[in-house]
mmCIF file of N, CA and C and ligand atoms in Angstrom:
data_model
loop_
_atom_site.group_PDB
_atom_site.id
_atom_site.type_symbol
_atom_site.label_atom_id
_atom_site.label_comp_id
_atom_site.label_asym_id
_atom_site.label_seq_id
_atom_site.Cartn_x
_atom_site.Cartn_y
_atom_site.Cartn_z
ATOM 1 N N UNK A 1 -41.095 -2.991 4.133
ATOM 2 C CA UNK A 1 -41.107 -1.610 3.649
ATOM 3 C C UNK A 1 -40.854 -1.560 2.145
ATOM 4 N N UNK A 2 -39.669 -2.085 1.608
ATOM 5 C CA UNK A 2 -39.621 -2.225 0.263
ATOM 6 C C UNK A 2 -40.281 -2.587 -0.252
ATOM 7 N N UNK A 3 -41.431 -4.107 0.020
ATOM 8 C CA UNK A 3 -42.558 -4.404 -0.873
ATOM 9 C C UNK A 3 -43.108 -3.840 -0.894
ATOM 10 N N UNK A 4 -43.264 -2.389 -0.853
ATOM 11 C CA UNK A 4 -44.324 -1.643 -1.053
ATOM 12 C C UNK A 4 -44.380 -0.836 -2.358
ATOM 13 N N UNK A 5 -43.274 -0.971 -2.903
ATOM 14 C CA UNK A 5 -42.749 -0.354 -4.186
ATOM 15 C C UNK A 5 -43.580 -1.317 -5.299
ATOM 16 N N UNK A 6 -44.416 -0.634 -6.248
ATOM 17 C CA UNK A 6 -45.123 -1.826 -6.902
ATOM 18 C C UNK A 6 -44.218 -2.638 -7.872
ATOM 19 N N UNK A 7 -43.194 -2.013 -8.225
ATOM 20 C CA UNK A 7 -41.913 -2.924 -8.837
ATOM 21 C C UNK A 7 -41.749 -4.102 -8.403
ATOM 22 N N UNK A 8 -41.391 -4.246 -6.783
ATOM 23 C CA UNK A 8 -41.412 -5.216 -6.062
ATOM 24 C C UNK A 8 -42.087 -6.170 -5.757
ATOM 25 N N UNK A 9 -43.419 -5.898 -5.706
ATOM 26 C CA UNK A 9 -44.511 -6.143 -5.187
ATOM 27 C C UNK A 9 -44.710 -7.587 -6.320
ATOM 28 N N UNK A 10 -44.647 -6.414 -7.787
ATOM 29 C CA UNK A 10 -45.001 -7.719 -8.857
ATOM 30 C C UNK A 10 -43.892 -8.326 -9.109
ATOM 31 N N UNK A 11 -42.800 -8.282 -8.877
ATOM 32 C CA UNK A 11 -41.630 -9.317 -8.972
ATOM 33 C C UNK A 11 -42.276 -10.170 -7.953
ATOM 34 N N UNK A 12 -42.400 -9.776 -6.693
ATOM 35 C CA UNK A 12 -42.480 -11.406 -5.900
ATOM 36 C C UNK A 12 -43.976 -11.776 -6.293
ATOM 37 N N UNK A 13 -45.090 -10.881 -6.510
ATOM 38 C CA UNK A 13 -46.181 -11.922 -7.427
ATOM 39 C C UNK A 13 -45.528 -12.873 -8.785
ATOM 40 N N UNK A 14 -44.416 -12.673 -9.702
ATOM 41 C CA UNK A 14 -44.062 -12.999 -10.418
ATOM 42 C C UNK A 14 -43.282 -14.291 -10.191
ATOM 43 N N UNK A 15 -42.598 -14.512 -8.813
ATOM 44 C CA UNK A 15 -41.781 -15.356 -8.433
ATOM 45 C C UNK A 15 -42.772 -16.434 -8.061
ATOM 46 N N UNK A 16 -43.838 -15.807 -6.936
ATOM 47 C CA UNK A 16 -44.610 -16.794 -6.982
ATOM 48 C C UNK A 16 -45.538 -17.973 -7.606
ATOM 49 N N UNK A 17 -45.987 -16.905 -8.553
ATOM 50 C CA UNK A 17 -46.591 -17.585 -9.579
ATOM 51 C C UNK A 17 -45.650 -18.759 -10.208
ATOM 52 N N UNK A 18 -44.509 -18.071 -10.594
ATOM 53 C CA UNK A 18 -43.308 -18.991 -11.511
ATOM 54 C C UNK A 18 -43.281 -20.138 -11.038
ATOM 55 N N UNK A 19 -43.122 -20.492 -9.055
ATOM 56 C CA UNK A 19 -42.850 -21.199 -8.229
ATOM 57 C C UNK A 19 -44.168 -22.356 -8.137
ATOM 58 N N UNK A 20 -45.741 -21.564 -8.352
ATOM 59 C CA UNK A 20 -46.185 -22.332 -8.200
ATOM 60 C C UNK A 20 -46.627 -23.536 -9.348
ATOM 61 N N UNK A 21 -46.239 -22.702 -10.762
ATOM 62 C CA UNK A 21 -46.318 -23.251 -11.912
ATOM 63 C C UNK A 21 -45.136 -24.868 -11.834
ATOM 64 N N UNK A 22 -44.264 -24.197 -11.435
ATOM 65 C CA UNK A 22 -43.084 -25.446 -11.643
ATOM 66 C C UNK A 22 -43.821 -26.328 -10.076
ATOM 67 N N UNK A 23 -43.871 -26.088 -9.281
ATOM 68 C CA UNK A 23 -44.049 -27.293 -8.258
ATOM 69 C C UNK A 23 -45.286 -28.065 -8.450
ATOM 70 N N UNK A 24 -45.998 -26.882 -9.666
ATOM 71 C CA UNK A 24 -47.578 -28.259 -9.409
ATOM 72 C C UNK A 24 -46.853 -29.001 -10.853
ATOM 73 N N UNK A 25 -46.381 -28.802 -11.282
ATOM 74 C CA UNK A 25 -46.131 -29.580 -13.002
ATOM 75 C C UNK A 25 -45.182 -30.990 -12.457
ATOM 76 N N UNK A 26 -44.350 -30.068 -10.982
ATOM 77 C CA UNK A 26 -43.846 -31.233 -10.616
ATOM 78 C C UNK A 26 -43.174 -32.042 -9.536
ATOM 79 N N UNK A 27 -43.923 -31.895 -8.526
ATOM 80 C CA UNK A 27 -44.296 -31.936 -7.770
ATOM 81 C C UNK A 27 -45.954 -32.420 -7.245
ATOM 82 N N UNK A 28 -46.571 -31.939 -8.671
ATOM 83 C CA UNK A 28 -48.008 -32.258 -8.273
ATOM 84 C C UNK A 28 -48.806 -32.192 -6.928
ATOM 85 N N UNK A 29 -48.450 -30.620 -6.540
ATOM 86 C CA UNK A 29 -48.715 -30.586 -4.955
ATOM 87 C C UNK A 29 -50.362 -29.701 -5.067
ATOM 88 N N UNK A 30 -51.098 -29.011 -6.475
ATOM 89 C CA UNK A 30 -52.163 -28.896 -6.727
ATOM 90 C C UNK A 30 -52.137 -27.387 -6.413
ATOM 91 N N UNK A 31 -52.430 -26.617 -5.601
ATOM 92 C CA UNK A 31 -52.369 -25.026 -5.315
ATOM 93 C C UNK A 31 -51.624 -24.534 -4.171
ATOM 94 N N UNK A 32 -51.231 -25.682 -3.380
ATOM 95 C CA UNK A 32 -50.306 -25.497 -2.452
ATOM 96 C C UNK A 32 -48.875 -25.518 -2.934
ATOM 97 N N UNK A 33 -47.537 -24.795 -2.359
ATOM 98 C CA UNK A 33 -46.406 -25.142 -2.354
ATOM 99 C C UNK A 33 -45.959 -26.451 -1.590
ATOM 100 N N UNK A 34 -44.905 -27.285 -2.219
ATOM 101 C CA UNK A 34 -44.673 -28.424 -1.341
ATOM 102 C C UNK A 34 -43.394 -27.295 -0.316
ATOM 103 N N UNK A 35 -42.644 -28.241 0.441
ATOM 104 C CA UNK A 35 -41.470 -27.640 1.521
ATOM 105 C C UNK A 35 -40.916 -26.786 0.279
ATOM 106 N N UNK A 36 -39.991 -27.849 0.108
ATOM 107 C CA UNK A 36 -39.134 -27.648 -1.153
ATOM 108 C C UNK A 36 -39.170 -25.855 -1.872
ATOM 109 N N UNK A 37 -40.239 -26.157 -2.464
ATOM 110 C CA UNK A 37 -40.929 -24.780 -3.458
ATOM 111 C C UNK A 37 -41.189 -24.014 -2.242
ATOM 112 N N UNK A 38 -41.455 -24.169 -1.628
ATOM 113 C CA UNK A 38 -41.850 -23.030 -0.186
ATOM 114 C C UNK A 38 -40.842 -22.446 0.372
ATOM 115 N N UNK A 39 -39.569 -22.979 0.238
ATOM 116 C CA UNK A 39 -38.847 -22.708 0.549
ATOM 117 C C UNK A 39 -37.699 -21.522 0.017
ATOM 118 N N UNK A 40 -37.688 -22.240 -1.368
ATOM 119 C CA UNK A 40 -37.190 -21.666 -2.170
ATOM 120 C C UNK A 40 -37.914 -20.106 -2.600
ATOM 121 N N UNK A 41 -39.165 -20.433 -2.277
ATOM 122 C CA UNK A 41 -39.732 -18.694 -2.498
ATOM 123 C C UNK A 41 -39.776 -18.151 -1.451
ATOM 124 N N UNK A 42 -39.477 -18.141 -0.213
ATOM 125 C CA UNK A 42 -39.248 -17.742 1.193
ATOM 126 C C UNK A 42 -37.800 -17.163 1.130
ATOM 127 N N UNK A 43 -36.991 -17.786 0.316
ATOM 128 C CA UNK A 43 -35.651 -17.266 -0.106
ATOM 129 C C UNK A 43 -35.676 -16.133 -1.317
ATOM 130 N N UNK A 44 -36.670 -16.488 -2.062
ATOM 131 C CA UNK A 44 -36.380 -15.182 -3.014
ATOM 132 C C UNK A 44 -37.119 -14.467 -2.587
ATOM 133 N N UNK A 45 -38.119 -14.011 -1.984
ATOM 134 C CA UNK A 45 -38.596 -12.943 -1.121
ATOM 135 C C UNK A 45 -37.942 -12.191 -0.332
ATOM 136 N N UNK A 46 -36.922 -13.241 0.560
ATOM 137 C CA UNK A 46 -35.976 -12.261 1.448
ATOM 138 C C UNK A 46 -34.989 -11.600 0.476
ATOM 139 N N UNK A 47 -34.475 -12.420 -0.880
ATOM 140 C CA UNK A 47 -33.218 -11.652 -1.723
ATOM 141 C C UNK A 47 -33.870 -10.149 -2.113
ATOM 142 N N UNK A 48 -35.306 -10.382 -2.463
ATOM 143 C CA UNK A 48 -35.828 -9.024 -3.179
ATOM 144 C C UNK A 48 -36.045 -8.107 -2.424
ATOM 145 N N UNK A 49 -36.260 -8.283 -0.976
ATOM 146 C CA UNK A 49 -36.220 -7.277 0.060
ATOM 147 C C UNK A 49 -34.648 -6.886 0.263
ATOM 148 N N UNK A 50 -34.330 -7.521 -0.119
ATOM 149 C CA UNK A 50 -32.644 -7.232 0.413
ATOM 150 C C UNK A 50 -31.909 -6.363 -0.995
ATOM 151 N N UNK A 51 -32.254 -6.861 -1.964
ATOM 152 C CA UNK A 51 -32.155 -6.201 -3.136
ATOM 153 C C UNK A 51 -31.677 -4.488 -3.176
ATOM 154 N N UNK A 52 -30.627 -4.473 -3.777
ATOM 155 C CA UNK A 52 -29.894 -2.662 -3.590
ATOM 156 C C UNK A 52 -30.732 -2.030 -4.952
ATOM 157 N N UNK A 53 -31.381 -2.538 -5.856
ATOM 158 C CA UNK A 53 -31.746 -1.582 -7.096
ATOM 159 C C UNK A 53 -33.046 -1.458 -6.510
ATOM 160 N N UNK A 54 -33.856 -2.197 -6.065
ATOM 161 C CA UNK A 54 -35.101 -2.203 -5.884
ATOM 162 C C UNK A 54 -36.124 -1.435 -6.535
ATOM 163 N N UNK A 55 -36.698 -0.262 -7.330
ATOM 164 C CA UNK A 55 -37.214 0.335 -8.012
ATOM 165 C C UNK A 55 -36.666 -0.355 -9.780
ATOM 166 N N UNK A 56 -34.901 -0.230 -9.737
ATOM 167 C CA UNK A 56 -34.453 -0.170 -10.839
ATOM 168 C C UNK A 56 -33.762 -1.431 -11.277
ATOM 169 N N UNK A 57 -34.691 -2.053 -10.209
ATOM 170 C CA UNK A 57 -33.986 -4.059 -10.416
ATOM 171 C C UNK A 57 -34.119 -4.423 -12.052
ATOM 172 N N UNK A 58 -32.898 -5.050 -12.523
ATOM 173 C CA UNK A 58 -33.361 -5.462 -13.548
ATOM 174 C C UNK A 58 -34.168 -7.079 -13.464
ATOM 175 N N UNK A 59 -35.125 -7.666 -13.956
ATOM 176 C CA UNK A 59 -35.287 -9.119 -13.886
ATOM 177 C C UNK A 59 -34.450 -10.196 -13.302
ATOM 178 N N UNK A 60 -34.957 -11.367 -12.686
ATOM 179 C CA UNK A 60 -34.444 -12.329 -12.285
ATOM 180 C C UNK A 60 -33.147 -12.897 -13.302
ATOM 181 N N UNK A 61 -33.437 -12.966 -14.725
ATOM 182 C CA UNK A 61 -32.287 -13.649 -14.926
ATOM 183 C C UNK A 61 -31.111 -13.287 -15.288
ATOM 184 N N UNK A 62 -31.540 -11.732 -15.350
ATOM 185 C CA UNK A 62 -30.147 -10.237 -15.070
ATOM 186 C C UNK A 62 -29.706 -10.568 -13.788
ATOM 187 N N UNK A 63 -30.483 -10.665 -13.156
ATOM 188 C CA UNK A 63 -29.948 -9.914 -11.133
ATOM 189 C C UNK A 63 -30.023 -10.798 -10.461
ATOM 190 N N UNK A 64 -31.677 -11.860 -9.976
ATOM 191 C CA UNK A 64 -31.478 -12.512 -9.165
ATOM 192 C C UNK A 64 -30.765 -13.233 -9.244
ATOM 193 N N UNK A 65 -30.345 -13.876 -10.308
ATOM 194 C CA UNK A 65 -29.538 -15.006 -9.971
ATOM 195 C C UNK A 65 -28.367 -15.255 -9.566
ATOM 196 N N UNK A 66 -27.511 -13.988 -10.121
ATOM 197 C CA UNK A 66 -26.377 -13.806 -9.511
ATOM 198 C C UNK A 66 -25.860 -13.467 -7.905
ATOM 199 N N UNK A 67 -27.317 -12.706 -7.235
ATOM 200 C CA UNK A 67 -27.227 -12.848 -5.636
ATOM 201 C C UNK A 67 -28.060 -13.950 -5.291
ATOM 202 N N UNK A 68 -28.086 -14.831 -5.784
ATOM 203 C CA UNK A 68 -28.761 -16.652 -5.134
ATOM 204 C C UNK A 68 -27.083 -17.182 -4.670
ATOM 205 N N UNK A 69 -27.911 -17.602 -3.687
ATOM 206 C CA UNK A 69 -26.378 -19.085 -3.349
ATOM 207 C C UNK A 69 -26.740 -20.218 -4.322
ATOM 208 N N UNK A 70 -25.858 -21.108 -4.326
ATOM 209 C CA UNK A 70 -25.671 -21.625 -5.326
ATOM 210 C C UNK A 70 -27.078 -22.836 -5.636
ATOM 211 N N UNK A 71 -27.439 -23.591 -4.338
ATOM 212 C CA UNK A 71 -28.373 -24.127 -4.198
ATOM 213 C C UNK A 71 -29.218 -23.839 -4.472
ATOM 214 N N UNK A 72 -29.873 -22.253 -3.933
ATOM 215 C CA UNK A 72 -30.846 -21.872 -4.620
ATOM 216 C C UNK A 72 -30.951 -21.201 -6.361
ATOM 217 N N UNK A 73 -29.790 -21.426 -6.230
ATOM 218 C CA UNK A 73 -29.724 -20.683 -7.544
ATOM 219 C C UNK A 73 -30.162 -21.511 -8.981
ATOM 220 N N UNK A 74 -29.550 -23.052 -8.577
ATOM 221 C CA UNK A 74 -30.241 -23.960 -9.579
ATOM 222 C C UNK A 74 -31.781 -23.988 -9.174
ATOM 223 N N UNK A 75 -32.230 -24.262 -8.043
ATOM 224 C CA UNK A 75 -33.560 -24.456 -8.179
ATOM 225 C C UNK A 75 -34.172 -23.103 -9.041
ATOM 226 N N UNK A 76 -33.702 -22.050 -8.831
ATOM 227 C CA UNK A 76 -34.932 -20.902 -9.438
ATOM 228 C C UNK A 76 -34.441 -21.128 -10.593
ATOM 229 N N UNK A 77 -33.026 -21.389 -11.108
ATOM 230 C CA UNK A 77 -32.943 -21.225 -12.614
ATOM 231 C C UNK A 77 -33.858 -22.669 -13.811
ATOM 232 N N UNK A 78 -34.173 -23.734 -12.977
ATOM 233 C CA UNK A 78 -35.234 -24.751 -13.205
ATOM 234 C C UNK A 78 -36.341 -23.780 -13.355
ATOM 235 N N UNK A 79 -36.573 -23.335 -12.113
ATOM 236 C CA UNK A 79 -38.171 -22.848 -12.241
ATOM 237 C C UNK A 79 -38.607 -22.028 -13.097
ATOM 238 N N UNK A 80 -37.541 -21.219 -13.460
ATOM 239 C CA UNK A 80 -37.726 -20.009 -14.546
ATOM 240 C C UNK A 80 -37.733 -20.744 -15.901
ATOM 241 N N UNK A 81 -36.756 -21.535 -16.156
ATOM 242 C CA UNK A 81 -36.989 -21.883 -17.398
ATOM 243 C C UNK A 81 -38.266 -22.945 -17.727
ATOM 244 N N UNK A 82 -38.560 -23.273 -16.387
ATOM 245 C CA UNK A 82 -39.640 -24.343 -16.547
ATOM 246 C C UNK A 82 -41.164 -23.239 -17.216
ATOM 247 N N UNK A 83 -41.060 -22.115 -15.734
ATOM 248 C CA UNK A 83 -42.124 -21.486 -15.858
ATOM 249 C C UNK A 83 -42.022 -20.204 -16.914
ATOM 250 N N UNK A 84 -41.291 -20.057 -17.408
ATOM 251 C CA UNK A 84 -41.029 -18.734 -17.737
ATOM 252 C C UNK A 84 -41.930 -18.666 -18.918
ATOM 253 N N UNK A 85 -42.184 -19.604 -19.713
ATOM 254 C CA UNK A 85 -42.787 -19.730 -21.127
ATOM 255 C C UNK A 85 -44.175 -19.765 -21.024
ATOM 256 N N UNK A 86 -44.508 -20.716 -19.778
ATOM 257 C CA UNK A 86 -46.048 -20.883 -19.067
ATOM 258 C C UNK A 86 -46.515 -19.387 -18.321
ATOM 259 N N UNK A 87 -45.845 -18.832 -18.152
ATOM 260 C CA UNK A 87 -46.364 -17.390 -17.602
ATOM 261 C C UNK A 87 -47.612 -16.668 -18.430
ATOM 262 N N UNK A 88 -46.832 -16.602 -20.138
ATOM 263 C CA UNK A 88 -46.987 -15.909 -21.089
ATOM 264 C C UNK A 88 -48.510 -16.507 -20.938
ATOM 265 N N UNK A 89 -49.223 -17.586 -20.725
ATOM 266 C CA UNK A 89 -49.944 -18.203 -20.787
ATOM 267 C C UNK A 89 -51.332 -17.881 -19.676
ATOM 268 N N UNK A 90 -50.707 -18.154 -18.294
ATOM 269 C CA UNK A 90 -51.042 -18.206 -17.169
ATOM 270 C C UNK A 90 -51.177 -16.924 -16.159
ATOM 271 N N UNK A 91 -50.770 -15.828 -16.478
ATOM 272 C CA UNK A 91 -50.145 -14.759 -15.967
ATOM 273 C C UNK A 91 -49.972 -13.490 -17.039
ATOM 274 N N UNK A 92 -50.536 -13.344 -18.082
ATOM 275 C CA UNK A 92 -49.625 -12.523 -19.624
ATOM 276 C C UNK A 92 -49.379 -11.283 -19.096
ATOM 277 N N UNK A 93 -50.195 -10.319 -17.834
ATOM 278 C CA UNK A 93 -49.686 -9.072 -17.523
ATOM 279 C C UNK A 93 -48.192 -9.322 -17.172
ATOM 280 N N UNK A 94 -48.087 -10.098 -16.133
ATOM 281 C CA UNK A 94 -46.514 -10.435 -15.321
ATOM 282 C C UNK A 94 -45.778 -10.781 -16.098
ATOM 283 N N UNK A 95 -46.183 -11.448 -17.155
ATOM 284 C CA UNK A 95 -45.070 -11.935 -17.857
ATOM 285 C C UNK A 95 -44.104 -11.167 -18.993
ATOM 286 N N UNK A 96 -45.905 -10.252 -18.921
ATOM 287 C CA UNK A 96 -45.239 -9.082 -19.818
ATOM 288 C C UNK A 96 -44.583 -7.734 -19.487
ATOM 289 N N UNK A 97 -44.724 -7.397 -17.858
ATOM 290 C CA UNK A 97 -43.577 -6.453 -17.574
ATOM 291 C C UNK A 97 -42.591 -7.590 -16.944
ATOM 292 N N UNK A 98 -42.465 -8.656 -16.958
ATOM 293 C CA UNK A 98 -41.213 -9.181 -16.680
ATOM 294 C C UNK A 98 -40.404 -8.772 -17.890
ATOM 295 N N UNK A 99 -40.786 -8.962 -19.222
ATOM 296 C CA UNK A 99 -40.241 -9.240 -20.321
ATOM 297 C C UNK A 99 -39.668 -7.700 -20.738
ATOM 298 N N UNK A 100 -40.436 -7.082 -20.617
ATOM 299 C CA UNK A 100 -40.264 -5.300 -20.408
ATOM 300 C C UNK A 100 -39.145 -4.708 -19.611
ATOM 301 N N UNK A 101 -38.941 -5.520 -18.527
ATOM 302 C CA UNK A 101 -38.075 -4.916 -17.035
ATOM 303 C C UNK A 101 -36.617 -6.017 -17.655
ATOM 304 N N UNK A 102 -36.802 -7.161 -18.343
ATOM 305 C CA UNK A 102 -35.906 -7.912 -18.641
ATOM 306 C C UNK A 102 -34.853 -7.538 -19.177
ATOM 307 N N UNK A 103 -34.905 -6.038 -20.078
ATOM 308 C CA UNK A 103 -33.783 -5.320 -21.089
ATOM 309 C C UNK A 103 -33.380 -4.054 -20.296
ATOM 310 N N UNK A 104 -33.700 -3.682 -19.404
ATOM 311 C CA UNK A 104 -33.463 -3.077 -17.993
ATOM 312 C C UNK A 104 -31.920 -3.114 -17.946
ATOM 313 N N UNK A 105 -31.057 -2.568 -18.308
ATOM 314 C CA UNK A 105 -29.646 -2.251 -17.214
ATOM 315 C C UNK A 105 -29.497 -2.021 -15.843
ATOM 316 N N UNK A 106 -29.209 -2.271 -14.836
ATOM 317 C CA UNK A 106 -29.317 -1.485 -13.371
ATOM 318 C C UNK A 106 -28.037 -0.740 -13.484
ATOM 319 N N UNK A 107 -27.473 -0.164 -14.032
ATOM 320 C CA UNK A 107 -26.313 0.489 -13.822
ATOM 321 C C UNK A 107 -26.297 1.564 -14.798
ATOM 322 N N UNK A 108 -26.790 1.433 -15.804
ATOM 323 C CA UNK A 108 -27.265 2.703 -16.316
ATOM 324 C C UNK A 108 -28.451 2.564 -17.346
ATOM 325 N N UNK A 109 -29.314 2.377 -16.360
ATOM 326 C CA UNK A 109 -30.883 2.688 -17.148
ATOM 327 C C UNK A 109 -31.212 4.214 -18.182
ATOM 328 N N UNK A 110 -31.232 3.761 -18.639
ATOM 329 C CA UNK A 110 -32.103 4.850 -19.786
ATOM 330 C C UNK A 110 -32.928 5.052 -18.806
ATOM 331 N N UNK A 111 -33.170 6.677 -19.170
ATOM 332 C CA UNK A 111 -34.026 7.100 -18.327
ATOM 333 C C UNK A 111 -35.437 7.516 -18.772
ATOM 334 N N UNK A 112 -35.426 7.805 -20.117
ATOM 335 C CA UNK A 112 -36.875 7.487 -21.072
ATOM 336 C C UNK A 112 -36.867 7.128 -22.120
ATOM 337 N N UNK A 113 -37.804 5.949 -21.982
ATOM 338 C CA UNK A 113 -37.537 4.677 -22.928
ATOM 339 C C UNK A 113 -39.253 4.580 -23.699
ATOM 340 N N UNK A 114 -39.563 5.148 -23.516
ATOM 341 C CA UNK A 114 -40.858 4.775 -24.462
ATOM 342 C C UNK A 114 -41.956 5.498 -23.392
HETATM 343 ZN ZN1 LIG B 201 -42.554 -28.266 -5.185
#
């Protein structure tokens, strides 16, 4: 139900992408996810459904990371920094309301910002 919010929607296109950037660079698994990476985005899918801001989420390295367990929490914080730069590249819409949603407060958003 929540992925239906397009906020959402492109965060987990955003995760994915991120996920698949870092597992083919290393992992070399080609367009597939290996376990590993499959896993780990099977986990941030369920956090973003579970997610309390959901419309007014700020970015992964505001929010998600702090509701990751710890395990997962290094792997995405690898993947982000792996992928985060390759986005701009690979992805430039996503990368660019990531970068947009990134200065986002969830606790008190401005309410018109441009
Ligand atoms: Zn992988």
């Amino acid at each position: 139900m929540s992925m239906r919010n397009p906020r959402m929607m492109r965060e987990k296109k955003t995760i994915e992408a991120m996920t698949k950037i870092y597992c083919n660079d290393h992992h070399s698994t080609g367009n597939e996810l290996c376990s590993e990476c499959q896993e780990l985005y099977e986990y941030a899918k369920t956090r973003l459904e579970k997610c309390p801001f959901q419309e007014n989420k700020p970015t992964c390295a505001k929010c998600l990371i702090h509701c990751y367990k710890t395990s997962m929490r290094i792997k995405i914080r690898d993947v982000m920094r792996h992928s985060g730069p390759r986005m701009l590249f690979k992805h430039p819409v996503l990368a660019l309301h990531h970068i947009r949603y990134g200065f986002k407060n969830p606790e008190k958003a401005p309410k018109s910002q441009g």
